[in-house]
Coordinates of C-alpha atoms in Angstrom, one line a residue:
M1 CA -15.8 -2.7 -8.0
D2 CA -16.7 1.1 -6.9
D3 CA -13.8 2.9 -7.8
Q4 CA -14.1 5.2 -4.8
R5 CA -13.2 1.9 -2.6
D6 CA -9.6 1.0 -2.0
W7 CA -8.5 -2.0 -4.3
R8 CA -7.4 -3.7 -1.0
D9 CA -10.9 -3.9 0.4
Y10 CA -12.8 -6.9 0.0
G11 CA -15.4 -6.3 2.7
T12 CA -18.5 -6.2 0.5
T13 CA -20.5 -9.2 -1.4
P14 CA -19.5 -8.7 -5.0
L15 CA -22.2 -10.3 -6.6
P16 CA -26.3 -9.8 -6.6
P17 CA -27.9 -12.7 -4.8
V18 CA -28.9 -14.8 -8.1
L19 CA -25.3 -14.7 -9.2
G20 CA -24.2 -15.6 -5.6
A21 CA -26.4 -18.6 -5.4
A22 CA -25.5 -20.0 -9.0
L23 CA -21.7 -19.2 -7.9
A24 CA -22.2 -21.5 -5.0
C25 CA -23.9 -24.2 -6.9
F26 CA -21.3 -24.2 -9.6
V27 CA -18.4 -24.4 -6.9
E28 CA -20.4 -27.3 -5.3
Q29 CA -21.5 -29.3 -8.4
G30 CA -19.8 -28.0 -11.5
Y31 CA -21.7 -25.7 -14.3
H32 CA -23.1 -29.0 -16.1
G33 CA -24.1 -30.7 -12.9
T34 CA -26.0 -27.6 -11.7
T35 CA -29.9 -27.3 -12.9
I36 CA -31.7 -24.0 -13.0
R37 CA -34.0 -25.5 -10.1
E38 CA -31.0 -25.9 -7.9
V39 CA -30.0 -22.2 -8.5
A40 CA -33.5 -21.1 -7.8
A41 CA -33.8 -23.1 -4.8
R42 CA -30.5 -21.6 -3.1
A43 CA -31.7 -18.2 -4.5
G44 CA -35.2 -18.5 -2.8
L45 CA -36.7 -18.1 -6.0
S46 CA -39.0 -20.0 -8.3
V47 CA -37.4 -21.0 -12.0
P48 CA -39.6 -18.3 -13.7
G49 CA -37.8 -15.8 -11.0
I50 CA -34.5 -16.8 -11.9
Y51 CA -35.6 -16.5 -15.6
H52 CA -36.8 -13.0 -15.3
H53 CA -33.3 -11.8 -14.2
Y54 CA -31.2 -14.2 -16.5
P55 CA -32.7 -15.9 -19.3
S56 CA -30.1 -19.2 -19.2
K57 CA -28.0 -21.0 -16.9
H58 CA -25.1 -19.6 -19.5
A59 CA -26.1 -16.2 -18.9
L60 CA -25.5 -16.6 -15.1
L61 CA -21.8 -18.2 -15.8
S62 CA -21.4 -15.5 -18.2
G63 CA -22.4 -12.9 -15.7
I64 CA -20.0 -14.2 -13.0
A65 CA -17.1 -14.3 -15.2
E66 CA -17.4 -11.0 -16.7
R67 CA -18.0 -9.4 -13.0
A68 CA -14.8 -11.2 -11.9
M69 CA -12.7 -10.0 -14.7
A70 CA -14.0 -6.4 -14.5
D71 CA -13.4 -6.4 -10.6
L72 CA -9.9 -7.6 -11.0
F73 CA -9.1 -5.0 -13.6
S74 CA -10.6 -2.4 -12.0
R75 CA -8.7 -3.2 -8.9
S76 CA -5.5 -3.8 -10.9
R77 CA -5.8 -0.4 -12.5
Q78 CA -6.3 1.2 -9.2
A79 CA -3.4 -0.3 -7.7
L80 CA -1.0 0.4 -10.6
D81 CA -2.4 4.2 -10.2
Q82 CA -1.5 4.3 -6.8
A83 CA 1.8 2.7 -7.2
G84 CA 3.2 5.4 -9.6
P85 CA 5.7 5.3 -12.4
G86 CA 8.8 3.0 -10.6
I87 CA 8.9 -0.5 -12.3
E88 CA 9.6 -2.4 -8.9
E89 CA 6.6 -0.7 -7.5
R90 CA 4.1 -1.2 -10.0
F91 CA 5.2 -5.1 -10.3
A92 CA 4.9 -5.2 -6.5
A93 CA 1.4 -3.6 -6.6
L94 CA 0.0 -5.5 -9.5
I95 CA 1.3 -9.0 -7.6
R96 CA -0.3 -8.1 -4.4
C97 CA -3.7 -7.3 -6.2
L98 CA -3.4 -10.3 -8.2
V99 CA -3.0 -12.6 -5.0
L100 CA -5.4 -10.6 -2.9
F101 CA -8.0 -10.8 -5.5
H102 CA -7.5 -14.7 -6.1
A103 CA -7.6 -15.3 -2.5
H104 CA -10.4 -13.0 -1.5
R105 CA -12.4 -14.0 -4.4
S106 CA -11.3 -17.6 -4.9
D107 CA -14.7 -19.0 -5.8
Q108 CA -15.5 -16.3 -8.3
A109 CA -11.8 -16.6 -10.0
F110 CA -11.9 -20.5 -9.9
I111 CA -15.1 -20.5 -11.7
A112 CA -14.3 -17.8 -14.3
A113 CA -11.2 -19.7 -15.1
S114 CA -12.1 -23.1 -14.8
E115 CA -15.5 -23.0 -16.8
I116 CA -14.3 -21.0 -19.8
R117 CA -14.7 -24.1 -21.9
S118 CA -18.3 -23.8 -21.1
L119 CA -18.8 -20.4 -22.3
D120 CA -20.4 -19.8 -25.8
G121 CA -19.4 -17.6 -28.8
Q122 CA -19.6 -14.0 -28.0
A123 CA -19.4 -14.4 -24.1
R124 CA -16.4 -16.9 -24.6
A125 CA -14.5 -14.2 -26.9
R126 CA -15.4 -11.3 -24.3
H127 CA -14.0 -13.1 -21.6
I128 CA -10.6 -13.9 -23.5
A129 CA -10.4 -10.4 -24.4
A130 CA -10.7 -9.4 -20.7
R131 CA -8.2 -12.0 -19.8
D132 CA -5.7 -10.7 -22.5
R133 CA -6.2 -6.8 -21.2
Q134 CA -5.3 -8.2 -17.8
Q135 CA -2.3 -10.2 -18.7
L136 CA -1.0 -6.9 -20.8
L137 CA -0.9 -5.2 -17.7
L138 CA 2.1 -7.5 -16.1
T139 CA 3.3 -8.1 -19.7
E140 CA 4.3 -4.3 -20.2
I141 CA 5.8 -4.1 -16.7
V142 CA 8.1 -7.2 -17.2
N143 CA 9.0 -5.8 -20.6
D144 CA 9.9 -2.4 -19.1
G145 CA 11.9 -4.2 -16.4
V146 CA 13.9 -5.9 -18.8
A147 CA 14.7 -3.1 -20.9
A148 CA 15.8 -1.0 -17.9
G149 CA 18.0 -4.1 -16.8
I150 CA 15.7 -4.5 -13.5
F151 CA 14.6 -8.0 -14.3
T152 CA 17.3 -10.3 -16.2
T153 CA 15.2 -13.3 -17.2
P154 CA 16.3 -14.2 -20.9
F155 CA 12.5 -15.5 -21.4
P156 CA 10.0 -12.6 -20.5
A157 CA 7.4 -13.9 -22.0
E158 CA 7.5 -17.3 -20.4
A159 CA 8.4 -15.8 -17.2
T160 CA 5.4 -13.7 -17.4
R161 CA 3.1 -16.7 -17.8
A162 CA 4.8 -18.5 -15.1
V163 CA 4.2 -15.4 -12.8
L164 CA 0.6 -14.9 -13.7
T165 CA -0.2 -18.9 -13.4
M166 CA 1.3 -18.7 -10.1
C167 CA -0.8 -16.0 -8.7
T168 CA -4.1 -17.1 -10.4
S169 CA -3.6 -20.5 -9.2
V170 CA -4.2 -19.3 -5.9
A171 CA -7.8 -19.5 -6.0
Q172 CA -7.5 -23.4 -6.4
W173 CA -5.8 -24.0 -3.2
Y174 CA -6.1 -21.1 -0.8
R175 CA -8.4 -21.2 2.4
R176 CA -8.5 -18.4 4.6
D177 CA -9.1 -20.9 7.6
G178 CA -6.0 -22.2 6.6
G179 CA -3.9 -19.8 9.1
L180 CA -2.1 -17.9 6.2
P181 CA -3.8 -14.4 5.8
P182 CA -4.1 -13.1 2.4
E183 CA -1.8 -10.2 2.8
E184 CA 1.3 -12.4 4.1
L185 CA 0.4 -14.6 1.2
A186 CA 1.0 -11.7 -1.1
D187 CA 4.2 -10.5 0.5
R188 CA 5.4 -14.2 0.0
Y189 CA 4.3 -14.3 -3.6
L190 CA 6.0 -11.0 -4.0
V191 CA 9.3 -12.5 -3.1
I192 CA 8.7 -15.6 -5.1
T193 CA 7.6 -14.3 -8.2
R194 CA 10.3 -11.4 -8.1
A195 CA 12.8 -14.3 -8.1
A196 CA 11.3 -15.9 -11.0
L197 CA 12.1 -12.7 -13.1
G198 CA 15.6 -12.5 -11.8
G199 CA 17.4 -9.2 -10.8

């Protein structure tokens, strides 16, 4: 994400055309069900043209996953920086950021999460490290909240995982034509996730 853009801004296309074409194919047919020829056709390129940019189908998947995690982390850091030092404010900012990302970037987030099993070697290790780095942001806030008596859950580790799962699962079901704007969804999830931590 461009660090000069507000973390709530989802007005621009996040992926270059080749990755955008691959993403559309992966969402429709799955990673293993998609061929490079299909990606090339959707991108308006030849198969050699695809290979000029990305050496394999795996490289396309890795590129999508890496961009998704980098975008989410950049937005999360910006949201937390703007929220200030208060635990409640930081929690609210991060939850809103997670929900908005998984609503606005649902296809990218869904593929990055569901196709992790298809990532090999270093790509898989990088993805897991990025996922853990993202999770640590919420873990630290929840632990600080429990220590300060703001959150009363007796199970902070499990509560944190439950909250993260709630937020990331938005990518699996949310549809922007369903009548519920992402911002309103984020408001509702803030209430739900806050209740999960006690208080």
